mmCIF file of C-alpha atoms and ligand atoms in Angstrom:
data_model
loop_
_atom_site.group_PDB
_atom_site.id
_atom_site.type_symbol
_atom_site.label_atom_id
_atom_site.label_comp_id
_atom_site.label_asym_id
_atom_site.label_seq_id
_atom_site.Cartn_x
_atom_site.Cartn_y
_atom_site.Cartn_z
ATOM 1 C CA MET L 1 -37.170 -23.569 45.667
ATOM 2 C CA LYS L 2 -35.108 -25.032 42.922
ATOM 3 C CA VAL L 3 -31.395 -23.789 41.967
ATOM 4 C CA ASP L 4 -30.073 -24.570 38.740
ATOM 5 C CA VAL L 5 -26.571 -23.622 37.408
ATOM 6 C CA LEU L 6 -25.778 -22.847 33.471
ATOM 7 C CA PHE L 7 -22.090 -23.387 33.026
ATOM 8 C CA THR L 8 -22.162 -21.573 29.867
ATOM 9 C CA LEU L 9 -24.342 -19.088 28.064
ATOM 10 C CA ASN L 10 -25.368 -21.660 25.629
ATOM 11 C CA GLU L 11 -27.225 -23.893 27.799
ATOM 12 C CA PRO L 12 -30.813 -23.494 27.487
ATOM 13 C CA ILE L 13 -33.010 -21.913 30.558
ATOM 14 C CA ASP L 14 -35.149 -24.831 31.691
ATOM 15 C CA SER L 15 -37.793 -24.021 34.620
ATOM 16 C CA ASP L 16 -41.529 -25.115 34.785
ATOM 17 C CA HIS L 17 -42.006 -22.253 37.444
ATOM 18 C CA PRO L 18 -41.398 -18.452 37.457
ATOM 19 C CA CYS L 19 -37.583 -18.124 37.990
ATOM 20 C CA THR L 20 -35.191 -15.369 38.626
ATOM 21 C CA VAL L 21 -32.163 -15.401 36.372
ATOM 22 C CA VAL L 22 -28.989 -14.587 37.846
ATOM 23 C CA VAL L 23 -26.188 -13.568 34.958
ATOM 24 C CA VAL L 24 -22.671 -13.725 36.127
ATOM 25 C CA ASP L 25 -19.329 -12.675 34.744
ATOM 26 C CA VAL L 26 -17.126 -12.335 37.948
ATOM 27 C CA LEU L 27 -14.162 -11.519 35.777
ATOM 28 C CA ARG L 28 -14.959 -8.592 34.955
ATOM 29 C CA ALA L 29 -18.218 -7.580 33.427
ATOM 30 C CA THR L 30 -20.899 -8.057 36.103
ATOM 31 C CA SER L 31 -18.237 -6.775 38.754
ATOM 32 C CA SER L 32 -17.683 -3.438 36.370
ATOM 33 C CA MET L 33 -21.670 -3.174 36.392
ATOM 34 C CA THR L 34 -21.797 -3.448 39.997
ATOM 35 C CA MET L 35 -19.065 -0.813 40.576
ATOM 36 C CA ALA L 36 -20.868 1.517 37.901
ATOM 37 C CA LEU L 37 -24.181 1.341 39.288
ATOM 38 C CA ALA L 38 -22.707 1.798 42.977
ATOM 39 C CA SER L 39 -21.063 4.818 41.707
ATOM 40 C CA GLY L 40 -24.315 6.681 40.433
ATOM 41 C CA CYS L 41 -24.686 5.421 37.010
ATOM 42 C CA LYS L 42 -27.972 5.971 35.527
ATOM 43 C CA GLU L 43 -27.905 2.649 33.875
ATOM 44 C CA VAL L 44 -25.648 0.346 31.865
ATOM 45 C CA VAL L 45 -26.816 -0.513 28.224
ATOM 46 C CA ALA L 46 -25.298 -3.839 27.207
ATOM 47 C CA PHE L 47 -24.453 -4.548 23.702
ATOM 48 C CA SER L 48 -23.068 -7.585 22.261
ATOM 49 C CA SER L 49 -20.782 -5.724 19.692
ATOM 50 C CA ILE L 50 -18.640 -3.038 19.501
ATOM 51 C CA GLU L 51 -20.390 -1.562 16.321
ATOM 52 C CA GLU L 52 -23.759 -1.545 17.923
ATOM 53 C CA SER L 53 -22.342 0.277 20.973
ATOM 54 C CA ILE L 54 -21.013 2.877 18.994
ATOM 55 C CA GLU L 55 -24.205 3.523 16.904
ATOM 56 C CA PHE L 56 -26.385 3.475 19.874
ATOM 57 C CA ALA L 57 -23.854 6.156 21.662
ATOM 58 C CA SER L 58 -23.749 8.253 18.669
ATOM 59 C CA GLU L 59 -27.581 8.976 19.236
ATOM 60 C CA LEU L 60 -26.832 10.446 22.794
ATOM 61 C CA GLY L 61 -25.482 13.737 23.765
ATOM 62 C CA SER L 62 -21.715 13.555 24.544
ATOM 63 C CA CYS L 63 -22.095 14.609 28.388
ATOM 64 C CA ASP L 64 -24.872 11.749 28.806
ATOM 65 C CA TYR L 65 -22.962 8.536 28.350
ATOM 66 C CA VAL L 66 -19.650 6.625 28.849
ATOM 67 C CA LEU L 67 -18.683 4.378 26.124
ATOM 68 C CA ALA L 68 -16.955 1.418 28.111
ATOM 69 C CA GLY L 69 -15.833 -2.359 27.418
ATOM 70 C CA GLU L 70 -13.170 -4.587 26.374
ATOM 71 C CA ARG L 71 -12.014 -7.052 23.913
ATOM 72 C CA ARG L 72 -9.220 -9.617 24.596
ATOM 73 C CA GLY L 73 -9.281 -7.750 28.050
ATOM 74 C CA ASP L 74 -8.310 -4.436 26.682
ATOM 75 C CA LYS L 75 -9.904 -1.195 26.039
ATOM 76 C CA PRO L 76 -11.430 -1.059 22.530
ATOM 77 C CA GLU L 77 -9.585 2.039 20.433
ATOM 78 C CA GLY L 78 -11.672 5.152 20.959
ATOM 79 C CA PHE L 79 -13.660 3.981 24.406
ATOM 80 C CA VAL L 80 -13.182 6.058 27.458
ATOM 81 C CA LEU L 81 -13.112 3.055 29.934
ATOM 82 C CA GLY L 82 -12.027 -0.472 29.704
ATOM 83 C CA ASN L 83 -13.389 -3.164 32.034
ATOM 84 C CA SER L 84 -11.689 -2.394 35.072
ATOM 85 C CA PRO L 85 -14.122 -2.223 37.741
ATOM 86 C CA GLN L 86 -12.232 0.298 39.746
ATOM 87 C CA GLU L 87 -12.362 2.891 36.603
ATOM 88 C CA PHE L 88 -16.236 3.223 37.124
ATOM 89 C CA THR L 89 -15.991 5.932 39.798
ATOM 90 C CA LYS L 90 -18.420 8.560 40.541
ATOM 91 C CA GLN L 91 -16.415 11.214 38.878
ATOM 92 C CA VAL L 92 -16.507 9.128 35.748
ATOM 93 C CA VAL L 93 -20.045 7.747 35.655
ATOM 94 C CA ASP L 94 -22.253 9.683 38.057
ATOM 95 C CA GLY L 95 -25.732 10.293 36.328
ATOM 96 C CA LYS L 96 -24.592 8.897 33.063
ATOM 97 C CA LYS L 97 -25.561 5.740 31.046
ATOM 98 C CA VAL L 98 -22.729 3.637 30.576
ATOM 99 C CA VAL L 99 -22.633 1.913 27.036
ATOM 100 C CA PHE L 100 -20.890 -1.374 27.496
ATOM 101 C CA THR L 101 -19.812 -4.265 25.587
ATOM 102 C CA THR L 102 -17.611 -7.123 26.598
ATOM 103 C CA THR L 103 -16.749 -10.497 25.006
ATOM 104 C CA ASN L 104 -18.743 -12.820 27.078
ATOM 105 C CA GLY L 105 -20.714 -10.692 29.960
ATOM 106 C CA THR L 106 -22.892 -8.478 27.921
ATOM 107 C CA VAL L 107 -23.569 -11.149 25.473
ATOM 108 C CA ALA L 108 -25.183 -13.296 28.412
ATOM 109 C CA ILE L 109 -27.259 -10.534 29.221
ATOM 110 C CA ASN L 110 -28.760 -10.303 25.636
ATOM 111 C CA ARG L 111 -29.277 -13.950 25.626
ATOM 112 C CA CYS L 112 -31.602 -13.454 28.843
ATOM 113 C CA LYS L 113 -34.095 -11.605 26.569
ATOM 114 C CA GLY L 114 -37.527 -12.405 27.075
ATOM 115 C CA GLN L 115 -36.960 -14.026 30.740
ATOM 116 C CA LYS L 116 -39.161 -12.052 33.315
ATOM 117 C CA ARG L 117 -36.615 -11.445 35.995
ATOM 118 C CA VAL L 118 -33.118 -11.120 35.282
ATOM 119 C CA MET L 119 -30.478 -9.487 37.648
ATOM 120 C CA THR L 120 -26.508 -9.711 37.735
ATOM 121 C CA GLY L 121 -24.419 -10.825 40.494
ATOM 122 C CA CYS L 122 -20.920 -11.205 41.306
ATOM 123 C CA PHE L 123 -18.897 -11.277 44.637
ATOM 124 C CA LEU L 124 -18.870 -7.349 44.992
ATOM 125 C CA ASN L 125 -22.642 -7.814 45.442
ATOM 126 C CA ALA L 126 -22.992 -11.451 46.444
ATOM 127 C CA SER L 127 -24.916 -10.912 49.952
ATOM 128 C CA ALA L 128 -27.361 -8.345 48.148
ATOM 129 C CA VAL L 129 -28.286 -10.694 45.308
ATOM 130 C CA LEU L 130 -28.619 -13.528 47.823
ATOM 131 C CA LYS L 131 -31.120 -11.378 49.914
ATOM 132 C CA ARG L 132 -33.071 -10.661 46.686
ATOM 133 C CA CYS L 133 -33.240 -14.170 45.556
ATOM 134 C CA ILE L 134 -34.504 -15.184 49.205
ATOM 135 C CA GLU L 135 -37.057 -12.176 49.168
ATOM 136 C CA LEU L 136 -38.384 -13.114 45.895
ATOM 137 C CA GLY L 137 -38.728 -17.012 46.580
ATOM 138 C CA GLU L 138 -38.505 -18.017 42.877
ATOM 139 C CA ASP L 139 -36.623 -20.782 41.713
ATOM 140 C CA VAL L 140 -33.218 -19.476 40.551
ATOM 141 C CA VAL L 141 -31.044 -20.015 37.626
ATOM 142 C CA VAL L 142 -27.481 -18.778 37.676
ATOM 143 C CA MET L 143 -26.228 -18.170 34.147
ATOM 144 C CA CYS L 144 -22.304 -18.282 34.159
ATOM 145 C CA SER L 145 -21.025 -16.194 31.241
ATOM 146 C CA GLY L 146 -18.066 -18.331 30.812
ATOM 147 C CA GLN L 147 -15.091 -17.956 28.362
ATOM 148 C CA ASP L 148 -15.760 -17.894 24.544
ATOM 149 C CA GLY L 149 -18.772 -20.499 25.264
ATOM 150 C CA ARG L 150 -16.648 -22.477 27.589
ATOM 151 C CA PHE L 151 -16.641 -23.349 31.296
ATOM 152 C CA ALA L 152 -15.017 -20.735 33.575
ATOM 153 C CA MET L 153 -14.127 -21.561 37.064
ATOM 154 C CA GLU L 154 -14.823 -18.060 38.527
ATOM 155 C CA ASP L 155 -18.408 -17.716 37.404
ATOM 156 C CA THR L 156 -19.000 -21.348 38.603
ATOM 157 C CA LEU L 157 -17.578 -20.225 42.023
ATOM 158 C CA PHE L 158 -20.014 -17.376 42.551
ATOM 159 C CA ALA L 159 -22.940 -19.476 41.189
ATOM 160 C CA GLY L 160 -21.556 -22.145 43.977
ATOM 161 C CA PHE L 161 -21.811 -19.493 46.569
ATOM 162 C CA LEU L 162 -25.589 -18.814 45.887
ATOM 163 C CA SER L 163 -26.439 -22.367 45.506
ATOM 164 C CA SER L 164 -24.560 -23.394 48.671
ATOM 165 C CA GLU L 165 -26.176 -20.439 50.750
ATOM 166 C CA LEU L 166 -29.647 -21.287 49.226
ATOM 167 C CA SER L 167 -29.220 -25.024 49.898
ATOM 168 C CA ASP L 168 -28.629 -24.031 53.616
ATOM 169 C CA LEU L 169 -32.032 -22.590 53.610
ATOM 170 C CA GLY L 170 -33.631 -25.693 52.107
ATOM 171 C CA ALA L 171 -33.662 -24.973 48.559
ATOM 172 C CA CYS L 172 -33.071 -28.038 46.319
ATOM 173 C CA LEU L 173 -30.090 -28.124 44.010
ATOM 174 C CA THR L 174 -29.759 -29.671 40.526
ATOM 175 C CA ASP L 175 -26.691 -31.700 39.806
ATOM 176 C CA ALA L 176 -25.095 -28.555 38.203
ATOM 177 C CA ALA L 177 -25.842 -26.544 41.251
ATOM 178 C CA GLN L 178 -24.358 -29.422 43.457
ATOM 179 C CA VAL L 179 -20.939 -29.244 41.724
ATOM 180 C CA ALA L 180 -20.812 -25.643 41.595
ATOM 181 C CA SER L 181 -21.814 -25.635 45.586
ATOM 182 C CA MET L 182 -19.170 -28.125 46.164
ATOM 183 C CA LEU L 183 -16.315 -26.041 44.224
ATOM 184 C CA TYR L 184 -17.462 -22.896 46.158
ATOM 185 C CA ARG L 185 -16.994 -24.931 49.635
ATOM 186 C CA LEU L 186 -13.432 -26.102 48.611
ATOM 187 C CA ASN L 187 -12.507 -22.421 47.723
ATOM 188 C CA SER L 188 -14.516 -20.175 50.111
ATOM 189 C CA LYS L 189 -11.587 -19.452 52.382
ATOM 190 C CA ASP L 190 -9.341 -17.939 49.479
ATOM 191 C CA ILE L 191 -11.667 -16.652 46.779
ATOM 192 C CA ARG L 192 -9.071 -13.969 45.853
ATOM 193 C CA GLY L 193 -6.597 -17.028 45.377
ATOM 194 C CA ALA L 194 -8.930 -18.992 43.528
ATOM 195 C CA LEU L 195 -9.832 -16.232 41.045
ATOM 196 C CA ARG L 196 -6.007 -15.673 40.549
ATOM 197 C CA GLY L 197 -5.632 -19.406 39.696
ATOM 198 C CA THR L 198 -8.279 -19.414 37.143
ATOM 199 C CA ASP L 199 -7.668 -19.366 33.198
ATOM 200 C CA HIS L 200 -8.984 -16.069 32.993
ATOM 201 C CA GLY L 201 -7.385 -14.732 36.123
ATOM 202 C CA ARG L 202 -4.087 -15.704 35.074
ATOM 203 C CA TYR L 203 -4.748 -14.177 31.610
ATOM 204 C CA LEU L 204 -5.775 -10.752 33.280
ATOM 205 C CA CYS L 205 -2.778 -10.902 35.442
ATOM 206 C CA GLU L 206 -0.465 -11.371 32.424
ATOM 207 C CA LEU L 207 -1.948 -8.520 30.864
ATOM 208 C CA GLY L 208 -1.097 -6.443 33.962
ATOM 209 C CA TYR L 209 -4.693 -6.596 35.455
ATOM 210 C CA GLU L 210 -3.938 -8.040 38.833
ATOM 211 C CA GLU L 211 -5.560 -5.554 40.718
ATOM 212 C CA ASP L 212 -8.680 -6.007 38.740
ATOM 213 C CA VAL L 213 -8.738 -9.593 39.732
ATOM 214 C CA ASP L 214 -8.394 -8.585 43.661
ATOM 215 C CA PHE L 215 -10.995 -6.056 43.397
ATOM 216 C CA CYS L 216 -13.583 -8.433 42.049
ATOM 217 C CA ALA L 217 -12.668 -10.943 44.893
ATOM 218 C CA GLN L 218 -14.059 -8.684 47.524
ATOM 219 C CA ILE L 219 -17.089 -10.133 49.099
ATOM 220 C CA SER L 220 -20.305 -8.044 49.431
ATOM 221 C CA ARG L 221 -18.503 -4.659 49.364
ATOM 222 C CA PHE L 222 -21.858 -3.257 47.400
ATOM 223 C CA ASP L 223 -25.284 -3.339 48.492
ATOM 224 C CA VAL L 224 -26.620 -2.986 44.935
ATOM 225 C CA VAL L 225 -28.746 -5.293 43.086
ATOM 226 C CA PRO L 226 -28.711 -4.466 39.345
ATOM 227 C CA PHE L 227 -32.052 -5.641 37.323
ATOM 228 C CA VAL L 228 -31.894 -6.168 33.363
ATOM 229 C CA CYS L 229 -34.682 -4.899 31.355
ATOM 230 C CA GLY L 230 -34.046 -5.937 27.557
ATOM 231 C CA ASN L 231 -30.558 -4.843 27.264
ATOM 232 C CA VAL L 232 -30.728 -2.088 30.253
ATOM 233 C CA VAL L 233 -29.286 -2.918 33.581
ATOM 234 C CA ARG L 234 -30.389 -0.712 36.596
ATOM 235 C CA CYS L 235 -30.587 -0.729 40.314
HETATM 236 C C1 MLT N 1 -16.090 -10.727 29.393
HETATM 237 O O1 MLT N 1 -17.324 -10.155 29.297
HETATM 238 O O2 MLT N 1 -15.646 -11.593 28.634
HETATM 239 C C2 MLT N 1 -15.224 -10.164 30.403
HETATM 240 O O3 MLT N 1 -15.624 -9.318 31.421
HETATM 241 C C3 MLT N 1 -13.556 -10.268 29.958
HETATM 242 C C4 MLT N 1 -13.089 -9.178 30.772
HETATM 243 O O4 MLT N 1 -12.835 -8.072 30.482
HETATM 244 O O5 MLT N 1 -12.096 -9.735 31.723
#
């Protein structure tokens, strides 16, 4: 098994073998999706734009969906939920579709259209994703959503977690995966502190979302593995 890491969503997926792509947006899109699916939401439908999300939602019955997402970290006007994972509770999302648009995470998911096997990961479902990668036994490509096309440390830390665990089991790491793995090993004892110290972590704290950052730092709280088909994410 080979493990590769794409530090941004603009890097091409380059694998000669069947591979599992793991899309990561630790702060906060894939963390919110994990929480939503763990809370019984039927599926998350991921859109790149607010307009597409509103258009899609307008075709659904009002009890069937929850419109959620963010721009610049905050809930867009008219949306029911923002992008705080703790808000995706059973009371709000159980049995519903979450129509979701975020700045980077949902864009990354849409970039993976055409890939055979795509899942989403974050620290909240770290062990479950690792276990599934091991069971599948294919090459793994971790796509970090990053921030506006740039490197984001929080996503690389999660990519480093997967790389380092899989390497311990004998996987071969690309240069990018080796760097991610080293970064994770340096920070593994204090993921909460590391997330708070990232550019986006600091930005979210300034906006008053420090609870979200701490929530996203919980390791393996949920045993769900979201799989992506087109732009639909389900367990
Ligand atoms: C994104 O997709 O860019 C994010 O999840 C941003 C955020 O809400 O923190």
